[in-house]
PDB file of C-alpha atoms in Angstrom:
ATOM      1  CA  MET E   1      27.694-145.211 -85.885  1.00 49.00           C
ATOM      2  CA  ASP E   2      30.662-146.034 -83.776  1.00 50.00           C
ATOM      3  CA  LYS E   3      31.495-149.310 -85.563  1.00 47.00           C
ATOM      4  CA  ASP E   4      31.667-147.376 -89.012  1.00 52.00           C
ATOM      5  CA  PHE E   5      33.907-145.165 -87.541  1.00 44.00           C
ATOM      6  CA  THR E   6      35.973-148.032 -86.192  1.00 47.00           C
ATOM      7  CA  LEU E   7      36.274-150.112 -88.998  1.00 46.00           C
ATOM      8  CA  GLN E   8      37.266-147.072 -91.507  1.00 51.00           C
ATOM      9  CA  ALA E   9      39.552-146.446 -89.053  1.00 46.00           C
ATOM     10  CA  GLN E  10      40.847-149.753 -89.175  1.00 48.00           C
ATOM     11  CA  LYS E  11      41.170-149.805 -92.838  1.00 47.00           C
ATOM     12  CA  SER E  12      43.214-146.553 -92.680  1.00 49.00           C
ATOM     13  CA  ASP E  13      45.398-148.226 -90.791  1.00 51.00           C
ATOM     14  CA  ILE E  14      45.831-151.246 -93.124  1.00 46.00           C
ATOM     15  CA  GLN E  15      46.578-148.922 -95.877  1.00 46.00           C
ATOM     16  CA  GLY E  16      48.534-146.722 -94.276  1.00 47.00           C
ATOM     17  CA  THR E  17      50.633-149.814 -93.497  1.00 44.00           C
ATOM     18  CA  GLU E  18      50.390-151.354 -97.009  1.00 45.00           C
ATOM     19  CA  THR E  19      51.963-147.838 -98.372  1.00 41.00           C
ATOM     20  CA  SER E  20      54.680-147.865 -95.806  1.00 43.00           C
ATOM     21  CA  SER E  21      56.035-150.972 -97.077  1.00 45.00           C
ATOM     22  CA  ASN E  22      55.630-149.856-100.667  1.00 47.00           C
ATOM     23  CA  HIS E  23      58.105-146.892 -99.770  1.00 43.00           C
ATOM     24  CA  ASP E  24      60.380-149.247 -98.302  1.00 51.00           C
ATOM     25  CA  GLU E  25      63.177-149.894-101.173  1.00 58.00           C
ATOM     26  CA  HIS E  26      64.334-153.458 -99.849  1.00 61.00           C
ATOM     27  CA  GLU E  27      62.505-155.928 -98.236  1.00 65.00           C
ATOM     28  CA  SER E  28      64.757-157.775 -94.897  1.00 75.00           C
ATOM     29  CA  VAL E  29      65.147-161.461 -96.179  1.00 84.00           C
ATOM     30  CA  GLU E  30      66.941-162.536 -93.175  1.00 89.00           C
ATOM     31  CA  TRP E  31      64.642-165.093 -92.370  1.00 89.00           C
ATOM     32  CA  PHE E  32      64.684-166.581 -96.016  1.00 88.00           C
ATOM     33  CA  ASN E  33      68.050-166.858 -95.963  1.00 93.00           C
ATOM     34  CA  THR E  34      68.208-168.769 -92.469  1.00 94.00           C
ATOM     35  CA  LEU E  35      65.323-171.332 -93.662  1.00 93.00           C
ATOM     36  CA  LEU E  36      67.353-171.524 -96.765  1.00 92.00           C
ATOM     37  CA  ARG E  37      70.399-172.411 -94.978  1.00 94.00           C
ATOM     38  CA  GLN E  38      68.703-175.049 -93.176  1.00 96.00           C
ATOM     39  CA  ILE E  39      67.209-176.557 -95.970  1.00 94.00           C
ATOM     40  CA  VAL E  40      70.499-176.931 -98.084  1.00 95.00           C
ATOM     41  CA  ASP E  41      72.174-178.398 -94.764  1.00 96.00           C
ATOM     42  CA  VAL E  42      69.369-180.921 -94.922  1.00 96.00           C
ATOM     43  CA  TYR E  43      70.203-181.747 -98.586  1.00 95.00           C
ATOM     44  CA  ARG E  44      73.990-182.454 -97.564  1.00 95.00           C
ATOM     45  CA  SER E  45      72.851-184.795 -95.112  1.00 96.00           C
ATOM     46  CA  LYS E  46      70.924-186.894 -97.356  1.00 96.00           C
ATOM     47  CA  LEU E  47      73.674-187.213 -99.865  1.00 95.00           C
ATOM     48  CA  ARG E  48      75.596-188.357 -96.969  1.00 96.00           C
ATOM     49  CA  ASP E  49      73.029-190.752 -95.771  1.00 95.00           C
ATOM     50  CA  ASP E  50      72.782-188.991 -92.428  1.00 96.00           C
ATOM     51  CA  THR E  51      76.043-189.933 -91.344  1.00 95.00           C
ATOM     52  CA  VAL E  52      78.788-187.917 -90.563  1.00 92.00           C
ATOM     53  CA  GLY E  53      82.743-187.886 -90.715  1.00 92.00           C
ATOM     54  CA  PRO E  54      84.509-189.771 -93.476  1.00 93.00           C
ATOM     55  CA  GLU E  55      82.007-191.990 -93.736  1.00 96.00           C
ATOM     56  CA  GLY E  56      79.429-190.005 -94.939  1.00 95.00           C
ATOM     57  CA  ASN E  57      81.662-188.397 -97.313  1.00 95.00           C
ATOM     58  CA  GLU E  58      82.556-191.843 -98.564  1.00 96.00           C
ATOM     59  CA  ILE E  59      78.776-192.155 -99.287  1.00 96.00           C
ATOM     60  CA  ALA E  60      78.463-188.751-100.774  1.00 96.00           C
ATOM     61  CA  ARG E  61      81.356-189.321-102.957  1.00 97.00           C
ATOM     62  CA  LYS E  62      80.146-192.870-104.290  1.00 97.00           C
ATOM     63  CA  ARG E  63      76.796-191.211-104.680  1.00 96.00           C
ATOM     64  CA  ILE E  64      78.509-188.477-107.004  1.00 96.00           C
ATOM     65  CA  GLU E  65      80.852-191.040-108.926  1.00 96.00           C
ATOM     66  CA  ASP E  66      77.666-193.084-110.034  1.00 96.00           C
ATOM     67  CA  TYR E  67      75.914-190.371-111.401  1.00 93.00           C
ATOM     68  CA  ALA E  68      78.927-188.842-113.094  1.00 92.00           C
ATOM     69  CA  ASN E  69      79.458-192.164-114.925  1.00 94.00           C
ATOM     70  CA  LYS E  70      75.925-192.420-115.841  1.00 93.00           C
ATOM     71  CA  VAL E  71      75.664-189.262-117.876  1.00 87.00           C
ATOM     72  CA  ARG E  72      79.252-189.153-118.890  1.00 89.00           C
ATOM     73  CA  PRO E  73      79.514-189.198-122.661  1.00 87.00           C
ATOM     74  CA  ALA E  74      80.890-193.061-123.104  1.00 83.00           C
ATOM     75  CA  GLY E  75      82.282-192.890-126.526  1.00 83.00           C
ATOM     76  CA  PHE E  76      84.552-189.821-125.118  1.00 85.00           C
ATOM     77  CA  LEU E  77      85.199-190.189-121.951  1.00 89.00           C
ATOM     78  CA  ASP E  78      86.522-192.971-119.946  1.00 92.00           C
ATOM     79  CA  HIS E  79      85.389-194.111-116.443  1.00 93.00           C
ATOM     80  CA  ILE E  80      85.130-191.436-114.277  1.00 94.00           C
ATOM     81  CA  ARG E  81      86.590-191.449-110.656  1.00 96.00           C
ATOM     82  CA  ILE E  82      85.767-189.216-107.841  1.00 96.00           C
ATOM     83  CA  HIS E  83      88.638-188.407-105.258  1.00 97.00           C
ATOM     84  CA  SER E  84      87.121-186.094-102.793  1.00 95.00           C
ATOM     85  CA  ILE E  85      84.228-183.759-102.800  1.00 95.00           C
ATOM     86  CA  ASP E  86      83.892-180.719-100.884  1.00 95.00           C
ATOM     87  CA  LEU E  87      79.812-180.397 -99.956  1.00 95.00           C
ATOM     88  CA  GLY E  88      80.515-177.088 -98.680  1.00 94.00           C
ATOM     89  CA  VAL E  89      79.578-175.325 -95.493  1.00 93.00           C
ATOM     90  CA  SER E  90      77.262-171.900 -96.597  1.00 94.00           C
ATOM     91  CA  ALA E  91      74.210-171.825 -98.644  1.00 94.00           C
ATOM     92  CA  PRO E  92      73.134-168.634-101.091  1.00 94.00           C
ATOM     93  CA  LYS E  93      72.500-165.504 -99.700  1.00 94.00           C
ATOM     94  CA  LEU E  94      69.907-163.427-100.572  1.00 93.00           C
ATOM     95  CA  HIS E  95      69.235-159.743-100.348  1.00 91.00           C
ATOM     96  CA  LYS E  96      67.556-157.216-101.887  1.00 89.00           C
ATOM     97  CA  ALA E  97      63.987-158.344-102.507  1.00 87.00           C
ATOM     98  CA  HIS E  98      62.002-156.180-104.204  1.00 86.00           C
ATOM     99  CA  LEU E  99      58.343-156.035-106.374  1.00 85.00           C
ATOM    100  CA  THR E 100      57.446-155.748-109.872  1.00 82.00           C
ATOM    101  CA  SER E 101      54.237-155.946-111.627  1.00 72.00           C
ATOM    102  CA  GLU E 102      53.553-156.436-115.074  1.00 64.00           C
ATOM    103  CA  ALA E 103      51.923-153.491-116.880  1.00 57.00           C
ATOM    104  CA  SER E 104      49.276-156.245-118.651  1.00 57.00           C
ATOM    105  CA  SER E 105      48.449-157.453-115.334  1.00 56.00           C
ATOM    106  CA  LYS E 106      47.476-155.677-112.033  1.00 58.00           C
ATOM    107  CA  THR E 107      46.948-159.067-109.833  1.00 63.00           C
ATOM    108  CA  LEU E 108      50.380-160.831-110.757  1.00 69.00           C
ATOM    109  CA  THR E 109      53.685-159.357-109.009  1.00 84.00           C
ATOM    110  CA  ASP E 110      56.946-161.062-109.413  1.00 90.00           C
ATOM    111  CA  ILE E 111      59.706-161.091-106.065  1.00 90.00           C
ATOM    112  CA  HIS E 112      63.293-160.479-107.014  1.00 92.00           C
ATOM    113  CA  PHE E 113      66.008-161.098-104.838  1.00 92.00           C
ATOM    114  CA  GLU E 114      69.884-160.685-105.366  1.00 94.00           C
ATOM    115  CA  THR E 115      71.671-163.557-104.485  1.00 95.00           C
ATOM    116  CA  THR E 116      75.619-164.693-103.963  1.00 96.00           C
ATOM    117  CA  TYR E 117      77.225-167.986-103.177  1.00 96.00           C
ATOM    118  CA  THR E 118      80.615-168.153-102.234  1.00 95.00           C
ATOM    119  CA  ASP E 119      81.785-171.668-100.571  1.00 94.00           C
ATOM    120  CA  THR E 120      84.109-174.301-100.053  1.00 92.00           C
ATOM    121  CA  LEU E 121      82.414-176.338-102.791  1.00 94.00           C
ATOM    122  CA  SER E 122      84.760-178.700-104.688  1.00 96.00           C
ATOM    123  CA  ILE E 123      85.445-181.878-106.775  1.00 96.00           C
ATOM    124  CA  SER E 124      88.466-183.340-107.878  1.00 97.00           C
ATOM    125  CA  LEU E 125      88.341-186.247-110.521  1.00 96.00           C
ATOM    126  CA  SER E 126      90.674-188.083-113.026  1.00 95.00           C
ATOM    127  CA  THR E 127      89.468-189.371-116.310  1.00 94.00           C
ATOM    128  CA  SER E 128      90.669-190.118-119.674  1.00 92.00           C
ATOM    129  CA  TYR E 129      89.446-188.427-123.337  1.00 89.00           C
ATOM    130  CA  LEU E 130      89.025-191.035-125.754  1.00 88.00           C
ATOM    131  CA  PHE E 131      90.592-191.083-129.481  1.00 85.00           C
ATOM    132  CA  ASN E 132      88.518-193.165-131.749  1.00 75.00           C
ATOM    133  CA  TYR E 133      90.754-192.801-134.902  1.00 72.00           C
ATOM    134  CA  PRO E 134      91.441-194.918-136.420  1.00 72.00           C
ATOM    135  CA  MET E 135      89.940-197.377-134.466  1.00 68.00           C
ATOM    136  CA  THR E 136      87.579-197.353-131.287  1.00 71.00           C
ATOM    137  CA  SER E 137      89.670-196.476-128.288  1.00 67.00           C
ATOM    138  CA  PHE E 138      92.965-195.532-130.223  1.00 73.00           C
ATOM    139  CA  ALA E 139      94.240-193.743-127.381  1.00 83.00           C
ATOM    140  CA  ARG E 140      93.156-192.336-124.251  1.00 87.00           C
ATOM    141  CA  LEU E 141      94.317-188.778-122.632  1.00 89.00           C
ATOM    142  CA  PRO E 142      94.830-188.697-119.294  1.00 92.00           C
ATOM    143  CA  VAL E 143      93.177-186.174-117.466  1.00 93.00           C
ATOM    144  CA  SER E 144      93.301-184.938-113.604  1.00 94.00           C
ATOM    145  CA  LEU E 145      90.885-182.067-112.134  1.00 94.00           C
ATOM    146  CA  THR E 146      89.891-180.062-109.160  1.00 96.00           C
ATOM    147  CA  ILE E 147      86.914-177.733-109.904  1.00 95.00           C
ATOM    148  CA  SER E 148      86.067-175.316-107.136  1.00 96.00           C
ATOM    149  CA  LEU E 149      83.370-172.570-107.177  1.00 94.00           C
ATOM    150  CA  SER E 150      84.607-169.179-106.149  1.00 93.00           C
ATOM    151  CA  LEU E 151      81.681-167.237-106.837  1.00 95.00           C
ATOM    152  CA  PHE E 152      78.075-167.395-108.238  1.00 96.00           C
ATOM    153  CA  LYS E 153      75.763-164.439-108.569  1.00 96.00           C
ATOM    154  CA  SER E 154      72.296-163.845-110.158  1.00 96.00           C
ATOM    155  CA  LEU E 155      69.240-162.368-109.987  1.00 95.00           C
ATOM    156  CA  ILE E 156      66.249-164.976-108.656  1.00 94.00           C
ATOM    157  CA  THR E 157      62.823-164.297-109.924  1.00 94.00           C
ATOM    158  CA  ILE E 158      59.304-166.110-107.864  1.00 92.00           C
ATOM    159  CA  SER E 159      56.810-165.562-110.502  1.00 91.00           C
ATOM    160  CA  PRO E 160      52.946-166.626-108.938  1.00 89.00           C
ATOM    161  CA  PRO E 161      50.641-168.608-111.561  1.00 86.00           C
ATOM    162  CA  PRO E 162      47.871-166.643-113.063  1.00 83.00           C
ATOM    163  CA  PRO E 163      44.595-166.992-111.410  1.00 81.00           C
ATOM    164  CA  ASP E 164      42.968-168.869-114.256  1.00 80.00           C
ATOM    165  CA  SER E 165      45.933-171.096-115.235  1.00 78.00           C
ATOM    166  CA  CYS E 166      44.799-175.173-115.832  1.00 77.00           C
ATOM    167  CA  ALA E 167      48.372-176.121-114.182  1.00 77.00           C
ATOM    168  CA  PRO E 168      49.007-173.342-111.509  1.00 83.00           C
ATOM    169  CA  VAL E 169      52.751-173.198-110.453  1.00 85.00           C
ATOM    170  CA  LEU E 170      55.273-171.004-108.481  1.00 89.00           C
ATOM    171  CA  THR E 171      57.957-170.583-110.601  1.00 91.00           C
ATOM    172  CA  LEU E 172      61.702-169.935-109.906  1.00 92.00           C
ATOM    173  CA  SER E 173      64.177-168.883-111.911  1.00 94.00           C
ATOM    174  CA  ILE E 174      68.024-167.152-112.205  1.00 95.00           C
ATOM    175  CA  SER E 175      68.700-164.362-114.627  1.00 93.00           C
ATOM    176  CA  PRO E 176      70.241-165.939-117.759  1.00 91.00           C
ATOM    177  CA  ASN E 177      73.208-163.067-117.191  1.00 92.00           C
ATOM    178  CA  PHE E 178      74.267-165.006-113.760  1.00 95.00           C
ATOM    179  CA  THR E 179      78.253-164.518-113.034  1.00 95.00           C
ATOM    180  CA  LEU E 180      79.962-167.998-112.248  1.00 95.00           C
ATOM    181  CA  ASP E 181      83.469-168.086-111.289  1.00 95.00           C
ATOM    182  CA  LEU E 182      85.268-171.044-110.722  1.00 95.00           C
ATOM    183  CA  THR E 183      89.019-171.912-109.892  1.00 95.00           C
ATOM    184  CA  THR E 184      90.327-175.117-111.979  1.00 94.00           C
ATOM    185  CA  THR E 185      93.703-177.190-111.658  1.00 94.00           C
ATOM    186  CA  SER E 186      94.434-179.294-114.244  1.00 93.00           C
ATOM    187  CA  LEU E 187      97.183-181.889-115.399  1.00 91.00           C
ATOM    188  CA  MET E 188      96.871-183.485-118.817  1.00 90.00           C
ATOM    189  CA  GLY E 189      99.032-186.411-120.152  1.00 87.00           C
ATOM    190  CA  SER E 190     100.887-189.314-118.872  1.00 78.00           C
ATOM    191  CA  ARG E 191     104.205-188.575-119.245  1.00 73.00           C
ATOM    192  CA  ALA E 192     104.759-184.950-120.524  1.00 65.00           C
ATOM    193  CA  LYS E 193     102.046-183.407-118.133  1.00 78.00           C
ATOM    194  CA  LEU E 194     100.588-180.116-119.233  1.00 84.00           C
ATOM    195  CA  ALA E 195      99.555-178.215-115.981  1.00 89.00           C
ATOM    196  CA  ASN E 196      96.253-175.252-116.155  1.00 87.00           C
ATOM    197  CA  VAL E 197      95.323-175.630-119.228  1.00 84.00           C
ATOM    198  CA  PRO E 198      93.561-172.338-120.096  1.00 88.00           C
ATOM    199  CA  LYS E 199      91.153-173.687-122.594  1.00 86.00           C
ATOM    200  CA  LEU E 200      90.475-176.483-120.404  1.00 87.00           C
ATOM    201  CA  HIS E 201      89.713-174.396-117.999  1.00 90.00           C
ATOM    202  CA  GLU E 202      87.216-171.970-120.162  1.00 91.00           C
ATOM    203  CA  LEU E 203      85.769-175.253-121.643  1.00 88.00           C
ATOM    204  CA  ILE E 204      84.372-176.262-117.940  1.00 90.00           C
ATOM    205  CA  GLN E 205      83.198-173.120-117.282  1.00 92.00           C
ATOM    206  CA  HIS E 206      81.302-172.767-120.543  1.00 92.00           C
ATOM    207  CA  GLN E 207      79.706-176.100-119.774  1.00 89.00           C
ATOM    208  CA  VAL E 208      78.562-175.595-116.002  1.00 91.00           C
ATOM    209  CA  ARG E 209      77.048-172.656-117.251  1.00 93.00           C
ATOM    210  CA  ARG E 210      75.438-174.098-120.229  1.00 91.00           C
ATOM    211  CA  ILE E 211      73.716-176.497-117.660  1.00 89.00           C
ATOM    212  CA  LEU E 212      73.193-173.992-114.950  1.00 91.00           C
ATOM    213  CA  ALA E 213      71.053-171.811-117.628  1.00 91.00           C
ATOM    214  CA  ALA E 214      69.479-174.816-119.355  1.00 89.00           C
ATOM    215  CA  ARG E 215      68.391-175.858-116.184  1.00 88.00           C
ATOM    216  CA  GLY E 216      67.711-172.887-114.329  1.00 91.00           C
ATOM    217  CA  THR E 217      63.802-172.681-113.698  1.00 91.00           C
ATOM    218  CA  TRP E 218      62.059-174.522-111.484  1.00 89.00           C
ATOM    219  CA  LYS E 219      58.382-175.076-111.149  1.00 86.00           C
ATOM    220  CA  VAL E 220      56.647-175.580-107.799  1.00 85.00           C
ATOM    221  CA  VAL E 221      53.289-177.010-107.821  1.00 81.00           C
ATOM    222  CA  LEU E 222      50.875-175.743-105.635  1.00 80.00           C
ATOM    223  CA  PRO E 223      49.356-178.385-103.129  1.00 79.00           C
ATOM    224  CA  GLY E 224      45.399-179.606-103.711  1.00 75.00           C
ATOM    225  CA  LEU E 225      45.591-177.322-107.539  1.00 73.00           C
ATOM    226  CA  SER E 226      47.368-179.775-109.605  1.00 68.00           C
ATOM    227  CA  THR E 227      49.734-182.904-110.246  1.00 71.00           C
ATOM    228  CA  LEU E 228      53.111-183.445-111.330  1.00 68.00           C
ATOM    229  CA  SER E 229      52.168-185.488-114.437  1.00 76.00           C
ATOM    230  CA  THR E 230      49.969-182.354-115.813  1.00 73.00           C
ATOM    231  CA  ILE E 231      52.735-179.936-114.550  1.00 69.00           C
ATOM    232  CA  GLN E 232      55.117-181.844-116.733  1.00 71.00           C
ATOM    233  CA  GLU E 233      53.124-182.243-119.669  1.00 74.00           C
ATOM    234  CA  GLN E 234      52.386-178.414-119.473  1.00 71.00           C
ATOM    235  CA  VAL E 235      56.466-177.793-119.598  1.00 68.00           C
ATOM    236  CA  LYS E 236      56.198-179.967-122.231  1.00 71.00           C
ATOM    237  CA  LYS E 237      53.694-177.739-124.357  1.00 71.00           C
ATOM    238  CA  GLU E 238      55.524-174.745-123.625  1.00 67.00           C
ATOM    239  CA  MET E 239      59.345-176.025-124.720  1.00 63.00           C
ATOM    240  CA  LYS E 240      57.510-176.958-128.062  1.00 66.00           C
ATOM    241  CA  GLU E 241      55.710-173.552-128.429  1.00 62.00           C
ATOM    242  CA  GLU E 242      59.121-171.974-127.539  1.00 59.00           C
ATOM    243  CA  LYS E 243      60.833-173.751-130.727  1.00 59.00           C
ATOM    244  CA  LEU E 244      58.045-172.825-133.181  1.00 51.00           C
ATOM    245  CA  PRO E 245      59.232-169.729-135.684  1.00 50.00           C
TER     246      PRO E 245
END
């Protein structure tokens, strides 16, 4: 009798705690911001090969330059020279965490965060735009750029996998309606230089937005439940299905 009463009391306490939590409009995410900041610092350190000072900055600069030239459209852009980089000192800050459940599912609950990111993140580079008419590399237009982050703001959603998923993953995605503000300074030409061309700023911002939107979803494999190759095949399948009319 006493055991039943005690068990019932414990259940009531748990339900009361859950009800109280559900009435909280937003959950504090300071603990997650602290963790995220440390993770971002690890990526910065590894980009520098764990080397501090100017030597570490040079390692990071060279890595970014190598990657930029690997992905550049060689037919339109000459070799890209990275002059300086600033990897920043801050990290995205999450706030106003809240839950939503799909009406069709009683078990799946998405977690939403609002995030803002302001930092000293910047890159300075120079290259040349290639004119290939009437012949290949007929002329070059020198371009110097400095691109800095002013503000990134978005809703981030964390979605759990369905229990019956054949390849269960945790999905993180940013809203397609994110805010991105970049500051750009530019010089174009070799003699009569054009400074801070508005159309160039619009082009750069558009391209960065397009890349973020295209790569704004990350899937995390749940340990022991799937493999990376299985997830890759599942992602390819989903992409094909999205393209179907």
